[in-house]
N, CA, C and O atoms as a DFTB+ gen file, in Angstrom:
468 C
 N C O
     1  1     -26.083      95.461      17.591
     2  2     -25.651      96.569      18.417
     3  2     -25.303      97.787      17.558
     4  3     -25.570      98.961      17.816
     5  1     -24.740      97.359      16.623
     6  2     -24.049      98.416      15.757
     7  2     -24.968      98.820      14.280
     8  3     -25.198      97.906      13.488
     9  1     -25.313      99.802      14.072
    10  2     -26.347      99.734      12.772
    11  2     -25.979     100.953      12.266
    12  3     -25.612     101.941      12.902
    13  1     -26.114     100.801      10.921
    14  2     -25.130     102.081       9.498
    15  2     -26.541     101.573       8.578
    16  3     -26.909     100.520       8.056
    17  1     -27.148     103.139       8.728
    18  2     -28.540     102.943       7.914
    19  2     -28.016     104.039       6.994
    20  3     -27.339     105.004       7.350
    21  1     -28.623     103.614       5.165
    22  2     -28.518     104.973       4.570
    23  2     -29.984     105.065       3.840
    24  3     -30.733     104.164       3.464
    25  1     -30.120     106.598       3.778
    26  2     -31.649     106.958       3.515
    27  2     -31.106     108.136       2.415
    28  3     -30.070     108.800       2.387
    29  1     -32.395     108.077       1.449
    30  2     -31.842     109.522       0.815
    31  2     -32.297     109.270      -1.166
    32  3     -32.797     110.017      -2.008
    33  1     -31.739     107.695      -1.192
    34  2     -31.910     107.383      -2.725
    35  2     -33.405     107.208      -3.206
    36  3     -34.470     106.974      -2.635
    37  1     -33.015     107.422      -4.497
    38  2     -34.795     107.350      -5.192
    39  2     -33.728     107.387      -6.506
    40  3     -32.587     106.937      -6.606
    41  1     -34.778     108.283      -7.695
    42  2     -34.508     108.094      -9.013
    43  2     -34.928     109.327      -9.198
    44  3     -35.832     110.045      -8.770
    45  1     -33.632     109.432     -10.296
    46  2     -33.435     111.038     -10.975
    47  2     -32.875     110.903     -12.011
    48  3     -32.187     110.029     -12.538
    49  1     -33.540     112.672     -12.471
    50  2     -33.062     112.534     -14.237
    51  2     -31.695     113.014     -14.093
    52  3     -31.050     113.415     -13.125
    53  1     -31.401     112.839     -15.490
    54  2     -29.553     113.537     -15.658
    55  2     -30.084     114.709     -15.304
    56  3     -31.184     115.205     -15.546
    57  1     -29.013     115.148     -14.603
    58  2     -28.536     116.979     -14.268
    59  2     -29.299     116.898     -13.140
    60  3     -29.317     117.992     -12.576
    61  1     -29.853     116.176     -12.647
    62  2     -30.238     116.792     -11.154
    63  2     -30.014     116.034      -9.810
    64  3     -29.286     115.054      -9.968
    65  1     -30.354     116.182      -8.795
    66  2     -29.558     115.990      -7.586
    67  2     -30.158     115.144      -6.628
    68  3     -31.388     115.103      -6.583
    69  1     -29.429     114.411      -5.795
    70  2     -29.921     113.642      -4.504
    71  2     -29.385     114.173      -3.655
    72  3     -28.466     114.928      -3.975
    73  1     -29.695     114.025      -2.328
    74  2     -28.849     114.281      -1.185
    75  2     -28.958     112.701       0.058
    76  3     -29.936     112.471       0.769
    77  1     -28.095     112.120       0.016
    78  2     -28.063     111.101       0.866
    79  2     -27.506     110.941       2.139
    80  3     -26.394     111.428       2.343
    81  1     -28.168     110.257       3.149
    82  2     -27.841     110.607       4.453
    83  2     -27.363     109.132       5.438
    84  3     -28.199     108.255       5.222
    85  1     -26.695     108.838       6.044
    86  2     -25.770     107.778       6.757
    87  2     -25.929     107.935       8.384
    88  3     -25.122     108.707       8.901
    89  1     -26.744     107.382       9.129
    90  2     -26.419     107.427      10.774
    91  2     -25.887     106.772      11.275
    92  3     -26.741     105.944      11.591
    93  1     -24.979     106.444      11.659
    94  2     -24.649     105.272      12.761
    95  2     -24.514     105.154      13.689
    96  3     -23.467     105.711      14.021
    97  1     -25.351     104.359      15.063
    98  2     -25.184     104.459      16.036
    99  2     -24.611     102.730      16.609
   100  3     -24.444     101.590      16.174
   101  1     -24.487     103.519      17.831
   102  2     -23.531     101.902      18.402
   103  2     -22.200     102.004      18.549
   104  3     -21.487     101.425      19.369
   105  1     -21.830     102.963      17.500
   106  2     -20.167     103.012      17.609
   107  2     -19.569     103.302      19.088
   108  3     -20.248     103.784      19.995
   109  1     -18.253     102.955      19.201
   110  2     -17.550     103.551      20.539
   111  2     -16.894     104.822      19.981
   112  3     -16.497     105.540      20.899
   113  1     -16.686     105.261      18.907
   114  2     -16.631     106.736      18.637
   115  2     -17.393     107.230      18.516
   116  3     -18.405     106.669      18.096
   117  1     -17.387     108.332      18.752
   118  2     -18.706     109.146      18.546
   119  2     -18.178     110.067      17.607
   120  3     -18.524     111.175      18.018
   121  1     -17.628     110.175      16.731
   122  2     -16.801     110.657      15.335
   123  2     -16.020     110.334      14.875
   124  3     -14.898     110.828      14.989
   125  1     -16.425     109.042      13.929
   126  2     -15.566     108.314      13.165
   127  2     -15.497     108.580      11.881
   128  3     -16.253     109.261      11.187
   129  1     -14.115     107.740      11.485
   130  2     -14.156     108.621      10.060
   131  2     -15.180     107.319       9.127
   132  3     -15.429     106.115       9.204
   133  1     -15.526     108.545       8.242
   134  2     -17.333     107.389       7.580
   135  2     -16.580     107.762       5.745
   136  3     -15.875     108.726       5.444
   137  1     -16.889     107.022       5.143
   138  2     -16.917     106.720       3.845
   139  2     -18.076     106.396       2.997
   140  3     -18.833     105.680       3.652
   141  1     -18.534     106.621       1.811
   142  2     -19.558     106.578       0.933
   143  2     -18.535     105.390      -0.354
   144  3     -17.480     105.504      -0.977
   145  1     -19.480     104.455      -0.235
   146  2     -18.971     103.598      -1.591
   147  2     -20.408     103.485      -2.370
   148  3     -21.530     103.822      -1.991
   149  1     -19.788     102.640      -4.105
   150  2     -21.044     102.677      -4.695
   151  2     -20.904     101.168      -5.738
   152  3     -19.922     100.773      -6.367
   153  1     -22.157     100.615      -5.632
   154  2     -21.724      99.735      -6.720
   155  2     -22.605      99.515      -7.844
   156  3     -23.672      98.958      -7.583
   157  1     -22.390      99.818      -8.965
   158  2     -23.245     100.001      -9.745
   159  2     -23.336      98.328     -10.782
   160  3     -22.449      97.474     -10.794
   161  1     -24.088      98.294     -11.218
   162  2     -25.283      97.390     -12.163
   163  2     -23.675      96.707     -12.825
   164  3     -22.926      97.366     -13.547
   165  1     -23.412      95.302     -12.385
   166  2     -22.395      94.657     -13.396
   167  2     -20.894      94.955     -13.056
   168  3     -19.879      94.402     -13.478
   169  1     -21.066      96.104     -12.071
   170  2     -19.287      96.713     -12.010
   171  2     -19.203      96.403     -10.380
   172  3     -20.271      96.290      -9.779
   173  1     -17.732      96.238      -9.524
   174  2     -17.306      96.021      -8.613
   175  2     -17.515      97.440      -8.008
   176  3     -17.743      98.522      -8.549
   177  1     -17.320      96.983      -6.365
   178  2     -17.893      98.072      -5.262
   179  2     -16.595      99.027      -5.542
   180  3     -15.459      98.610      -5.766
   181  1     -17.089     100.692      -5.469
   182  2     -15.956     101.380      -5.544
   183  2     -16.023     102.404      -4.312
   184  3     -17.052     102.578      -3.659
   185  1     -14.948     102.988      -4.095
   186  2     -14.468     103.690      -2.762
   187  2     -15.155     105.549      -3.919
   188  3     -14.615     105.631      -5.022
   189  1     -15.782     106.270      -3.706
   190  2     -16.521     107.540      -3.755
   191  2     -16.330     108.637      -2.972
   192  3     -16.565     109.657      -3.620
   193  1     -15.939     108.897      -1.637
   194  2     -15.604     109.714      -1.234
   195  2     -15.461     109.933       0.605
   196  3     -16.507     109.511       1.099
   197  1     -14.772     110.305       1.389
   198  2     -14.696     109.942       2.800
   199  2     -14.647     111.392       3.277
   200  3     -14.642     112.460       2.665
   201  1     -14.618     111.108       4.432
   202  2     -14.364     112.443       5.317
   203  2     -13.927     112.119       6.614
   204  3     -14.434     111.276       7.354
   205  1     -12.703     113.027       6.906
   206  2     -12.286     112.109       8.110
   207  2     -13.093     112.822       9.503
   208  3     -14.146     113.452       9.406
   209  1     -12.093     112.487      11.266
   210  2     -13.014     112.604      11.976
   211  2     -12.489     113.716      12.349
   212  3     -13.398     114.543      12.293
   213  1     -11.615     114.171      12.671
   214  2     -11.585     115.525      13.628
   215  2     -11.754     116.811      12.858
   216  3     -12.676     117.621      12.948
   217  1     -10.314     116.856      11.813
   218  2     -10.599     117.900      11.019
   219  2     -11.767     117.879       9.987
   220  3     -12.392     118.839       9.535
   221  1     -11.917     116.475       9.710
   222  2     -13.312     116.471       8.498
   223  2     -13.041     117.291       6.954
   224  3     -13.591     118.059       6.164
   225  1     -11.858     116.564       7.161
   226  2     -10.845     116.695       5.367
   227  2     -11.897     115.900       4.749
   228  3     -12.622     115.133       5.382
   229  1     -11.948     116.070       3.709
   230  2     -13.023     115.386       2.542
   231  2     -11.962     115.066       1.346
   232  3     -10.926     115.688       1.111
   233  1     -12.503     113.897       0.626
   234  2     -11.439     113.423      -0.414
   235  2     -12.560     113.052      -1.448
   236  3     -13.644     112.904      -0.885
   237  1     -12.592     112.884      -2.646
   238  2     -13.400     112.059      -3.574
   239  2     -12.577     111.708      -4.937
   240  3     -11.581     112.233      -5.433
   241  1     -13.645     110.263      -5.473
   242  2     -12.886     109.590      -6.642
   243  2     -13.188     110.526      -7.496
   244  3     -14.113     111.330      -7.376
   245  1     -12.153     110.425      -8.688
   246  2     -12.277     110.819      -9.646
   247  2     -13.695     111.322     -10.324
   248  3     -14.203     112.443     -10.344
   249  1     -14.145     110.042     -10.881
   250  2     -15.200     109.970     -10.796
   251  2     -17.036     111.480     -10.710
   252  3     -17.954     111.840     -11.446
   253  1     -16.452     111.792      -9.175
   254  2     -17.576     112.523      -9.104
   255  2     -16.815     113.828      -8.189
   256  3     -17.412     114.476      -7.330
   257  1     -15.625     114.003      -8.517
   258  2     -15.218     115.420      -8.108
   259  2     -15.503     116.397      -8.794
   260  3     -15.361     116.296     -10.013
   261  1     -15.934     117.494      -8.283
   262  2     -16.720     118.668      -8.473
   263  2     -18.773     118.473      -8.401
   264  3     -19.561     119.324      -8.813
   265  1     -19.050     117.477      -7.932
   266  2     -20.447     117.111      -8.510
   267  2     -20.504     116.968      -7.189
   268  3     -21.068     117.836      -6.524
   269  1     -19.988     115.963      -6.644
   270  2     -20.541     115.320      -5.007
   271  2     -19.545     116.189      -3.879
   272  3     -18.346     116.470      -3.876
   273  1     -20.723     116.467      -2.897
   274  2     -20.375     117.117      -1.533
   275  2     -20.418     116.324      -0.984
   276  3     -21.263     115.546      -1.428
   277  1     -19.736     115.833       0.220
   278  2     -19.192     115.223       1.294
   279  2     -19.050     115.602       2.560
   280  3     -17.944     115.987       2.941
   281  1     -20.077     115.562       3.381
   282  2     -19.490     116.341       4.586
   283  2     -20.648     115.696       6.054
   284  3     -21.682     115.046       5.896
   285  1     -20.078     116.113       7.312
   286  2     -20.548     115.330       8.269
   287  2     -20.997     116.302       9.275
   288  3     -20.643     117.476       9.170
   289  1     -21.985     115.789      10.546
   290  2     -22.022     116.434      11.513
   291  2     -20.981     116.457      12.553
   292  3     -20.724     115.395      13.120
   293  1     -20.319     117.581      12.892
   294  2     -19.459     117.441      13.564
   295  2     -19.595     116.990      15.021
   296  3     -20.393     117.404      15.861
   297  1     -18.098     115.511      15.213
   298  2     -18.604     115.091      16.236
   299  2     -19.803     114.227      16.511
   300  3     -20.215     113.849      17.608
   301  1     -20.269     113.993      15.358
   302  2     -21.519     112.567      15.037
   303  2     -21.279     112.243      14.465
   304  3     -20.617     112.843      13.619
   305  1     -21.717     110.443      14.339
   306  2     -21.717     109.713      13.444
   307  2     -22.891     109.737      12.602
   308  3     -23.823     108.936      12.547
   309  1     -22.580     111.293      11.658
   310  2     -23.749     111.118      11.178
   311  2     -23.066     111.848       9.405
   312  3     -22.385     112.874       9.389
   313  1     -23.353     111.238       8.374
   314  2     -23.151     111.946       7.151
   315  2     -23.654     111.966       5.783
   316  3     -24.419     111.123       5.315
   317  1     -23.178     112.978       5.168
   318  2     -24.108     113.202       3.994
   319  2     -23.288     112.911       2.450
   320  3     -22.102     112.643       2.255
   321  1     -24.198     113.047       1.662
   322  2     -23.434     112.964       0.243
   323  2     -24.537     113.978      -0.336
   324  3     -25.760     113.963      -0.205
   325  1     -23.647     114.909      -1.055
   326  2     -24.656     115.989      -2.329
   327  2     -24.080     115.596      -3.061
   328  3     -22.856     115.476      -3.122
   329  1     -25.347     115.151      -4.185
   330  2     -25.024     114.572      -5.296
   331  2     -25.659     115.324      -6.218
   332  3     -26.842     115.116      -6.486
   333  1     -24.764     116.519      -6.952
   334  2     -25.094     117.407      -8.224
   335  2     -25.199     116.882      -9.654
   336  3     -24.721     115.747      -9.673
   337  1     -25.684     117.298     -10.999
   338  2     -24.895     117.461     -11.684
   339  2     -25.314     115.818     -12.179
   340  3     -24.700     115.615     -13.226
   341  1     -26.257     114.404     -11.743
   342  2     -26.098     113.473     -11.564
   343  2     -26.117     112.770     -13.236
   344  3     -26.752     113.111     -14.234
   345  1     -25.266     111.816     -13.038
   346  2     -25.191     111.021     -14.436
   347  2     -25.671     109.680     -14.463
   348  3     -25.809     109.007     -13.441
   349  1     -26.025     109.129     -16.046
   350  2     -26.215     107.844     -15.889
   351  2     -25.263     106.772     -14.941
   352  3     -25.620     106.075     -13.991
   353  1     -24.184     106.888     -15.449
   354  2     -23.235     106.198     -14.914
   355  2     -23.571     106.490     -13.119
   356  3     -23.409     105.426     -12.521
   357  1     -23.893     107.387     -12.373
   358  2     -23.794     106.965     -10.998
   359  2     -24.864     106.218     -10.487
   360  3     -24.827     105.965      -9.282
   361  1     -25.746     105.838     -11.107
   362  2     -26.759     104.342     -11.124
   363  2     -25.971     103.472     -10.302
   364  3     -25.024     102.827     -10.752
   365  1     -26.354     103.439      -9.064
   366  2     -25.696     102.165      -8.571
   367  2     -26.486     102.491      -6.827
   368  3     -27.122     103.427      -6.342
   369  1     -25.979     101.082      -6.302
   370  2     -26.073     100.964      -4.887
   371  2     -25.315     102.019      -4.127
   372  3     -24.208     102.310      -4.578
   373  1     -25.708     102.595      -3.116
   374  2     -24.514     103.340      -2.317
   375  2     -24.528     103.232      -1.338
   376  3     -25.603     103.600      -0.865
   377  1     -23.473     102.690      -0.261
   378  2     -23.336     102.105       0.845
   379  2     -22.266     103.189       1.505
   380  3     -21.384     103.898       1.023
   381  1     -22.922     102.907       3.225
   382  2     -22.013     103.749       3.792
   383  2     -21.517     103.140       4.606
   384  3     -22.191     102.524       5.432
   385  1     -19.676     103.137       4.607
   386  2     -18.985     102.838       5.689
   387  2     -18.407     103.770       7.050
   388  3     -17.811     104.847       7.051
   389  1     -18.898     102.770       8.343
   390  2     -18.102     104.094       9.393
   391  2     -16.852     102.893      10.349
   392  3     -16.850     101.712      10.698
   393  1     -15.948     104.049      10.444
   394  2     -14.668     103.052      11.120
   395  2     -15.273     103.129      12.970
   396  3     -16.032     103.864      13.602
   397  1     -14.523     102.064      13.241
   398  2     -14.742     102.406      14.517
   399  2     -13.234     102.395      15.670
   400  3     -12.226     102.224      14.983
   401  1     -12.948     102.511      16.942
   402  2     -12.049     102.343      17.415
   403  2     -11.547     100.534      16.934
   404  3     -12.321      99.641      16.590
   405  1      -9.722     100.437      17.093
   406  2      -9.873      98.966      16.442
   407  2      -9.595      98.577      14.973
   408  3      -9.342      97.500      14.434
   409  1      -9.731      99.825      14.525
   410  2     -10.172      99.680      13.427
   411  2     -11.224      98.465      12.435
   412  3     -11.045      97.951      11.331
   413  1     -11.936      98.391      13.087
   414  2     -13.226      97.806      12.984
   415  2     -14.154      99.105      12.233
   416  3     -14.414     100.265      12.553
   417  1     -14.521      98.120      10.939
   418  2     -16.088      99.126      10.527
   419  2     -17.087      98.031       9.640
   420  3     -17.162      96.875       9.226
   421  1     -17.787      99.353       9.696
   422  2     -19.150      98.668       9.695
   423  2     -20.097      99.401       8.323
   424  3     -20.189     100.606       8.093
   425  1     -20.775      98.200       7.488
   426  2     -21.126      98.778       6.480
   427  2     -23.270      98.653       6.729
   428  3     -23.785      97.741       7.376
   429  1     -23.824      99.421       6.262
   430  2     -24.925      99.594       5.580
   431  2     -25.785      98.975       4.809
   432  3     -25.329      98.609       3.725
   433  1     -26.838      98.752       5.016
   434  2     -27.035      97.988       3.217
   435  2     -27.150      98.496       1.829
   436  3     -27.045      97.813       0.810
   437  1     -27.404      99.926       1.909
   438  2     -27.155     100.352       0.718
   439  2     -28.601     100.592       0.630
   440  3     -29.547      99.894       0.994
   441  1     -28.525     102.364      -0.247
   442  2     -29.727     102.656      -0.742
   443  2     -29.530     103.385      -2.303
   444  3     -28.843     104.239      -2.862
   445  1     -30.468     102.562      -2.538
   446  2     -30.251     102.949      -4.058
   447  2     -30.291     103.969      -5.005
   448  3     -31.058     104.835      -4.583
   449  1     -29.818     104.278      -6.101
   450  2     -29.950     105.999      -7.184
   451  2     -29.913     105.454      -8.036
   452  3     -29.000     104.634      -8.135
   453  1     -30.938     105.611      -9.193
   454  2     -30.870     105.227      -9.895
   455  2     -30.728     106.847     -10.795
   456  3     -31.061     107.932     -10.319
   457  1     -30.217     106.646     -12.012
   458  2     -30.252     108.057     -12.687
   459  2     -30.456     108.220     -14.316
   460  3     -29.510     108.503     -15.051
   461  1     -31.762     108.016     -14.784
   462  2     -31.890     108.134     -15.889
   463  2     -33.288     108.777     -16.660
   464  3     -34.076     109.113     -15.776
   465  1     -33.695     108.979     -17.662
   466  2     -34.358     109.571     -18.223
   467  2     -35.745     109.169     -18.274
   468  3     -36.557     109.833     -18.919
């Protein structure tokens, strides 16, 4: 019923950019707050950056602040990640989570970036 597809990954050199995209339909919100995680080659899944639902405050890890944009269609369950600036290190899976009423959510399978030379 519920499906969190992400589209967007491929492979890139250092310094340049992806843009990745998250739909989810099924939800009983129809603007939930959605999250971007990532798990890269050997290392545990990490939390990357969210955006909530009404105001659509944006937060990000350490990590990739100033590099990655974060932001959603307002009022859809629908969102993005700009990914600038890209490094080896963000090589990994990236999965998107969306909450739902309940607090129930629902993850993605993950589409991949790879980022190297």
């Amino acid at each position: 019923q519920v499906h969190v597809v992400e589209t967007g990954g491929g492979w890139v050199q250092p310094g340049g950019s992806l843009r990745l995209s998250c739909a989810a339909s099924g939800l009983l919100s129809s603007g939930s707050p959605m999250d971007w995680y990532r798990q890269g080659p050997g290392k545990e899944r990490e939390w990357v950056a969210g955006v909530s639902r009404i105001h659509e405050h944006t937060n990000y890890a350490d990590s990739v602040k100033g590099r990655f944009i974060i932001s959603r269609e307002h009022g859809k369950n629908v969102m993005y990640l700009q990914m600038n600036n890209l490094k080896s290190e963000d090589t990994a899976v990236y999965y998107c989570n969306a909450k739902d009423f309940g607090g129930v959510d629902y993850w993605g399978k993950g589409t991949h970036v790879t980022v190297s030379t």
